[in-house]
CSV table of C-alpha atoms and ligand atoms in Angstrom, one decimal:
chain,number,residue,atom,x,y,z
A,1,MET,CA,30.7,-128.9,154.4
A,2,SER,CA,30.2,-129.7,150.8
A,3,ASP,CA,29.2,-126.0,150.1
A,4,LYS,CA,32.4,-124.7,151.4
A,5,LYS,CA,35.7,-124.9,149.9
A,6,PRO,CA,38.4,-127.0,151.8
A,7,LEU,CA,41.1,-124.8,153.4
A,8,ILE,CA,43.6,-127.5,152.9
A,9,THR,CA,43.9,-130.1,150.0
A,10,MET,CA,46.4,-132.7,149.7
A,11,ARG,CA,46.4,-134.5,146.3
A,12,GLY,CA,48.2,-137.7,145.4
A,13,ILE,CA,50.7,-137.4,148.1
A,14,THR,CA,53.5,-140.1,148.3
A,15,LYS,CA,56.3,-140.4,150.7
A,16,HIS,CA,59.1,-142.9,150.4
A,17,PHE,CA,61.8,-143.2,152.9
A,18,GLY,CA,64.5,-145.3,150.8
A,19,GLY,CA,62.6,-148.6,150.0
A,20,VAL,CA,59.7,-147.7,152.6
A,21,LYS,CA,56.6,-146.4,150.9
A,22,ALA,CA,55.1,-144.6,154.0
A,23,LEU,CA,52.5,-143.0,151.9
A,24,GLU,CA,50.9,-143.8,148.4
A,25,GLY,CA,48.7,-141.3,146.7
A,26,VAL,CA,47.0,-140.0,149.6
A,27,ASP,CA,44.1,-137.2,149.0
A,28,LEU,CA,42.8,-135.1,152.0
A,29,ASP,CA,40.5,-132.1,152.5
A,30,ALA,CA,40.4,-130.2,155.7
A,31,TYR,CA,37.8,-127.5,156.3
A,32,ALA,CA,38.0,-124.4,158.5
A,33,GLY,CA,35.7,-124.7,161.7
A,34,GLU,CA,35.9,-128.7,161.4
A,35,VAL,CA,37.6,-131.3,163.2
A,36,LEU,CA,39.1,-134.0,160.8
A,37,ALA,CA,40.2,-137.2,162.6
A,38,ILE,CA,42.8,-139.4,161.0
A,39,VAL,CA,42.7,-143.0,162.2
A,40,GLY,CA,44.6,-146.0,161.2
A,41,ASP,CA,46.7,-148.9,162.7
A,42,ASN,CA,50.3,-148.2,163.9
A,43,GLY,CA,52.5,-147.7,160.6
A,44,ALA,CA,49.4,-146.7,158.6
A,45,GLY,CA,51.1,-143.5,157.7
A,46,LYS,CA,49.2,-140.9,159.8
A,47,SER,CA,52.2,-139.1,161.3
A,48,THR,CA,54.0,-139.2,158.1
A,49,LEU,CA,51.0,-137.5,156.3
A,50,ILE,CA,50.8,-134.8,159.1
A,51,LYS,CA,54.5,-134.4,159.0
A,52,VAL,CA,54.1,-133.5,155.3
A,53,LEU,CA,51.4,-131.2,155.9
A,54,THR,CA,53.4,-129.4,158.7
A,55,GLY,CA,56.5,-129.0,156.6
A,56,VAL,CA,58.5,-131.4,158.7
A,57,HIS,CA,58.9,-133.9,155.7
A,58,GLN,CA,58.7,-133.0,152.0
A,59,GLN,CA,56.4,-135.2,149.9
A,60,THR,CA,58.0,-137.4,147.1
A,61,THR,CA,55.3,-136.6,145.0
A,62,GLY,CA,51.9,-134.8,145.3
A,63,GLU,CA,50.4,-131.5,145.8
A,64,ILE,CA,49.3,-129.5,148.9
A,65,THR,CA,47.1,-126.4,148.5
A,66,LEU,CA,46.0,-123.8,151.2
A,67,ASP,CA,43.0,-121.7,150.1
A,68,GLY,CA,43.4,-122.9,146.6
A,69,GLU,CA,47.2,-121.8,146.4
A,70,THR,CA,49.9,-124.4,145.9
A,71,LEU,CA,52.1,-124.7,149.2
A,72,VAL,CA,55.7,-125.6,149.0
A,73,MET,CA,57.3,-125.9,152.6
A,74,ASN,CA,61.0,-126.5,152.8
A,75,ASP,CA,60.7,-127.0,156.7
A,76,HIS,CA,58.4,-126.7,159.8
A,77,SER,CA,59.0,-122.9,160.2
A,78,GLU,CA,57.7,-122.3,156.5
A,79,ALA,CA,54.6,-124.0,157.5
A,80,ILE,CA,54.0,-122.0,160.7
A,81,GLU,CA,54.4,-118.9,158.6
A,82,LYS,CA,51.6,-120.2,156.3
A,83,GLY,CA,49.4,-120.7,159.4
A,84,ILE,CA,49.9,-124.4,159.9
A,85,ASP,CA,51.2,-125.8,163.1
A,86,ALA,CA,51.0,-128.9,165.3
A,87,VAL,CA,50.8,-129.2,169.0
A,88,TYR,CA,53.7,-131.7,170.0
A,89,GLN,CA,53.3,-134.2,172.9
A,90,THR,CA,53.2,-132.4,176.4
A,91,LEU,CA,56.2,-134.4,177.1
A,92,ALA,CA,58.0,-131.9,175.1
A,93,LEU,CA,57.5,-129.3,178.0
A,94,ALA,CA,60.4,-128.4,180.3
A,95,ASP,CA,59.1,-129.5,183.8
A,96,TYR,CA,61.3,-127.2,185.6
A,97,LEU,CA,60.3,-124.0,183.7
A,98,ASP,CA,57.0,-122.2,184.5
A,99,PRO,CA,54.1,-122.2,182.1
A,100,ALA,CA,55.0,-118.8,180.5
A,101,ALA,CA,58.7,-119.9,180.1
A,102,ASN,CA,57.4,-123.1,178.3
A,103,MET,CA,55.1,-121.3,176.1
A,104,PHE,CA,57.7,-119.1,174.8
A,105,LEU,CA,60.5,-121.5,174.7
A,106,GLY,CA,62.8,-120.9,171.8
A,107,THR,CA,60.5,-117.7,170.9
A,108,GLU,CA,61.1,-115.7,174.0
A,109,LEU,CA,59.8,-112.2,174.2
A,110,THR,CA,62.5,-109.6,174.7
A,111,LYS,CA,62.7,-106.0,175.7
A,112,SER,CA,65.6,-103.7,175.3
A,113,PHE,CA,67.1,-101.2,178.0
A,114,MET,CA,70.3,-99.2,177.6
A,115,GLY,CA,71.1,-100.9,174.3
A,116,PHE,CA,70.9,-104.4,175.9
A,117,LYS,CA,68.3,-107.1,175.5
A,118,TYR,CA,66.5,-108.6,178.2
A,119,LEU,CA,63.9,-111.4,178.5
A,120,ASP,CA,60.6,-109.7,179.1
A,121,ASN,CA,59.3,-112.2,181.7
A,122,GLU,CA,56.4,-109.8,182.7
A,123,LYS,CA,55.2,-109.7,179.3
A,124,MET,CA,55.4,-113.5,178.7
A,125,LYS,CA,53.5,-114.3,181.8
A,126,SER,CA,50.7,-111.9,180.9
A,127,GLU,CA,50.6,-113.1,177.5
A,128,ALA,CA,50.5,-116.6,178.8
A,129,GLU,CA,47.6,-115.8,181.0
A,130,ARG,CA,45.7,-114.0,178.3
A,131,VAL,CA,46.1,-116.7,175.7
A,132,LEU,CA,45.2,-119.4,178.1
A,133,LYS,CA,42.1,-117.6,179.2
A,134,GLU,CA,40.9,-115.8,176.0
A,135,ARG,CA,41.6,-118.7,173.4
A,136,LEU,CA,41.2,-121.8,175.7
A,137,GLY,CA,38.9,-120.5,178.6
A,138,VAL,CA,41.8,-121.9,181.0
A,139,VAL,CA,42.9,-120.2,184.2
A,140,LEU,CA,45.8,-121.6,186.0
A,141,ARG,CA,45.7,-121.2,189.9
A,142,ASP,CA,49.3,-120.2,189.9
A,143,ILE,CA,51.0,-118.9,186.9
A,144,ASP,CA,54.5,-119.1,188.6
A,145,ALA,CA,54.3,-122.8,189.5
A,146,PRO,CA,56.8,-125.2,187.7
A,147,THR,CA,55.3,-127.0,184.8
A,148,ASP,CA,55.6,-130.3,186.4
A,149,SER,CA,53.3,-129.5,189.1
A,150,LEU,CA,50.5,-129.1,186.8
A,151,SER,CA,48.0,-131.8,185.6
A,152,GLY,CA,48.3,-133.5,182.4
A,153,GLY,CA,45.4,-131.5,181.1
A,154,GLN,CA,46.9,-128.3,182.2
A,155,ARG,CA,50.1,-129.2,180.4
A,156,GLN,CA,48.3,-130.1,177.3
A,157,ALA,CA,46.6,-126.6,177.5
A,158,ILE,CA,50.1,-124.9,177.6
A,159,ALA,CA,51.2,-126.9,174.8
A,160,ILE,CA,48.1,-125.7,172.8
A,161,ALA,CA,48.6,-122.2,173.8
A,162,ARG,CA,52.0,-122.2,172.6
A,163,VAL,CA,50.7,-122.9,168.9
A,164,VAL,CA,47.5,-120.8,169.1
A,165,TYR,CA,49.7,-117.8,170.3
A,166,HIS,CA,50.4,-117.2,166.6
A,167,GLU,CA,47.5,-115.0,165.5
A,168,ASN,CA,47.7,-116.3,162.0
A,169,LEU,CA,47.1,-120.0,162.8
A,170,ARG,CA,44.5,-121.6,160.6
A,171,VAL,CA,45.3,-125.2,160.7
A,172,LEU,CA,46.2,-126.9,163.9
A,173,VAL,CA,47.3,-130.6,163.9
A,174,MET,CA,47.4,-132.8,167.0
A,175,ASP,CA,48.9,-136.1,167.0
A,176,GLU,CA,47.6,-138.2,169.7
A,177,PRO,CA,46.9,-135.4,172.3
A,178,THR,CA,45.0,-137.7,174.8
A,179,ALA,CA,47.3,-140.7,174.7
A,180,ALA,CA,48.8,-140.0,178.1
A,181,LEU,CA,45.9,-138.5,179.9
A,182,GLY,CA,43.2,-139.9,182.1
A,183,PRO,CA,39.5,-139.8,181.4
A,184,GLN,CA,38.8,-136.4,183.0
A,185,GLU,CA,41.8,-134.8,181.4
A,186,THR,CA,41.0,-136.3,178.2
A,187,ALA,CA,37.3,-134.8,178.4
A,188,ARG,CA,39.0,-131.4,179.1
A,189,THR,CA,41.2,-131.6,176.1
A,190,LEU,CA,38.3,-132.6,173.7
A,191,LYS,CA,36.6,-129.5,175.2
A,192,LEU,CA,39.6,-127.3,174.0
A,193,ILE,CA,39.5,-128.8,170.8
A,194,GLU,CA,35.9,-127.9,170.4
A,195,VAL,CA,36.7,-124.4,171.5
A,196,LEU,CA,39.3,-124.1,168.8
A,197,ARG,CA,36.9,-125.4,166.1
A,198,GLU,CA,34.3,-122.7,167.0
A,199,GLN,CA,37.2,-120.2,166.5
A,200,GLY,CA,37.3,-121.3,162.9
A,201,LEU,CA,40.4,-123.4,163.1
A,202,ALA,CA,40.8,-126.4,160.7
A,203,VAL,CA,41.7,-129.1,163.6
A,204,ILE,CA,43.3,-132.2,162.3
A,205,LEU,CA,43.2,-135.0,165.1
A,206,ILE,CA,45.2,-138.1,165.1
A,207,SER,CA,43.9,-140.6,167.5
A,208,HIS,CA,43.7,-144.2,168.3
A,209,SER,CA,40.6,-143.6,170.5
A,210,LEU,CA,37.5,-144.2,168.4
A,211,ASP,CA,35.7,-143.0,171.6
A,212,ASP,CA,37.5,-139.6,171.4
A,213,VAL,CA,37.1,-139.5,167.5
A,214,PHE,CA,33.4,-140.2,167.7
A,215,ALA,CA,33.0,-137.8,170.5
A,216,ILE,CA,34.6,-134.7,168.7
A,217,SER,CA,35.3,-135.2,165.0
A,218,ASP,CA,33.1,-134.1,162.1
A,219,ARG,CA,34.6,-136.5,159.6
A,220,VAL,CA,37.0,-139.4,159.7
A,221,HIS,CA,39.9,-140.0,157.5
A,222,VAL,CA,41.0,-143.6,157.6
A,223,MET,CA,44.5,-144.7,156.6
A,224,ARG,CA,45.8,-148.4,156.0
A,225,ARG,CA,49.2,-149.3,154.8
A,226,GLY,CA,50.0,-145.8,153.3
A,227,LYS,CA,46.6,-145.2,151.7
A,228,CYS,CA,43.5,-143.4,152.5
A,229,VAL,CA,40.8,-146.2,152.7
A,230,GLY,CA,37.9,-144.2,153.3
A,231,VAL,CA,36.6,-140.9,154.6
A,232,VAL,CA,33.2,-140.9,156.6
A,233,LYS,CA,30.9,-138.2,158.2
A,234,THR,CA,31.1,-139.1,162.0
A,235,SER,CA,27.4,-138.5,162.4
A,236,GLU,CA,26.5,-141.0,159.6
A,237,SER,CA,29.1,-143.7,160.7
A,238,THR,CA,29.8,-146.1,163.5
A,239,THR,CA,32.8,-147.4,165.3
A,240,GLN,CA,32.1,-150.7,163.6
A,241,GLU,CA,32.3,-149.3,160.2
A,242,VAL,CA,35.5,-147.2,161.0
A,243,LEU,CA,37.2,-150.2,162.7
A,244,GLY,CA,36.3,-152.3,159.5
A,245,LEU,CA,38.1,-149.7,157.3
A,246,ILE,CA,41.0,-149.6,159.7
A,247,VAL,CA,41.6,-153.4,159.8
A,248,GLY,CA,40.4,-153.9,156.0
A,249,ALA,CA,38.2,-156.6,157.0
A,250,SER,CA,36.0,-156.3,153.9
A,251,ASN,CA,38.9,-155.9,151.4
A,252,ASP,CA,40.8,-158.7,152.8
A,253,ALA,CA,37.8,-161.2,152.6
A,254,ALA,CA,37.3,-160.1,149.1
A,255,ALA,CA,41.0,-160.2,148.1
B,1,ATP,N1,61.8,-141.1,159.2
B,1,ATP,C1,61.5,-142.2,158.9
B,1,ATP,N2,62.3,-143.2,158.1
B,1,ATP,C2,62.1,-144.4,157.6
B,1,ATP,N3,60.7,-144.9,157.7
B,1,ATP,C3,59.7,-144.2,158.4
B,1,ATP,C4,60.1,-142.8,158.8
B,1,ATP,N4,58.9,-142.2,159.5
B,1,ATP,C5,58.1,-143.2,159.2
B,1,ATP,N5,58.4,-144.2,158.4
B,1,ATP,C6,57.7,-145.5,158.3
B,1,ATP,O1,56.7,-145.3,157.5
B,1,ATP,C7,55.5,-145.8,157.9
B,1,ATP,C8,54.5,-145.0,158.6
B,1,ATP,O2,54.8,-144.5,159.6
B,1,ATP,P1,53.9,-143.6,160.6
B,1,ATP,O3,54.8,-142.9,161.7
B,1,ATP,O4,53.6,-142.3,159.7
B,1,ATP,O5,52.7,-144.4,161.0
B,1,ATP,P2,51.5,-143.9,162.1
B,1,ATP,O6,50.4,-144.3,161.3
B,1,ATP,O7,51.7,-142.6,162.4
B,1,ATP,O8,51.7,-145.1,163.2
B,1,ATP,P3,51.5,-145.1,164.7
B,1,ATP,O9,50.1,-145.0,164.9
B,1,ATP,O10,52.3,-146.1,165.3
B,1,ATP,O11,52.0,-143.6,165.2
B,1,ATP,C9,56.0,-146.9,158.6
B,1,ATP,O12,56.3,-148.2,158.0
B,1,ATP,C10,57.3,-146.3,159.4
B,1,ATP,O13,58.2,-147.3,159.7
B,2,MG,MG1,52.1,-141.8,164.5
């Protein structure tokens, strides 16, 4: 990775919520075609950091660049315009709608007829099928089935398809995508992440599962109490080393 320039840089990011210092001077690099894991204990600042990256929160201080250009994002839609988006929990899917309706929820495709606008259900269905198959290698048995009849892994695929539908997507953030999934569905979701990495996306994965992190990531960014306390190459590290960084065992012993 060292011969490539990072796609994303975050430098000296702080975020204060009133008196709460959620982030204090965090640096992060993310590369195209890489899975960067972010790990850390509850409250370490992981979600806050990626909410700053995805324009949901604005940093108190610090700078973000994309391809070397400074990024200023006033809200999440501006991040999406720049090609940075996040997969929300599958819980955000509406159970009673079919997969295509879920994929286009809030961004429905329409067609005009005699001066009136109609939902283009056929197009949404065919686009949903196409994106699931072409980008994720997923074929649903019944594209008309309500979403609550699908497995957790299939729901996850729809949540991911919703985000990768935007052709200009370059940075994909996933905040604990396997938290609610069983072992088989977790394995399938990790496969989807691999596919997206191969397509050249920078994937940022927040996870509490070090098994998942070591199975899929290229580098691990460890957060503790609002700071980055280490970045390791997954292939050159161990769960013990990362756990030590997460809990700060060596730091606390020295303090
Ligand atoms: N909107 C907010 N208002 C006030 N404090 C917040 C807000 N969001 C986060 N915090 C605080 O910032 C700190 C970091 O929270 P964050 O959600 O980023 O942690 P996390 O690493 O994602 O934890 P978890 O693993 O539990 O998801 C916590 O102390 C949290 O209470
Ligand atoms: Mg979180």
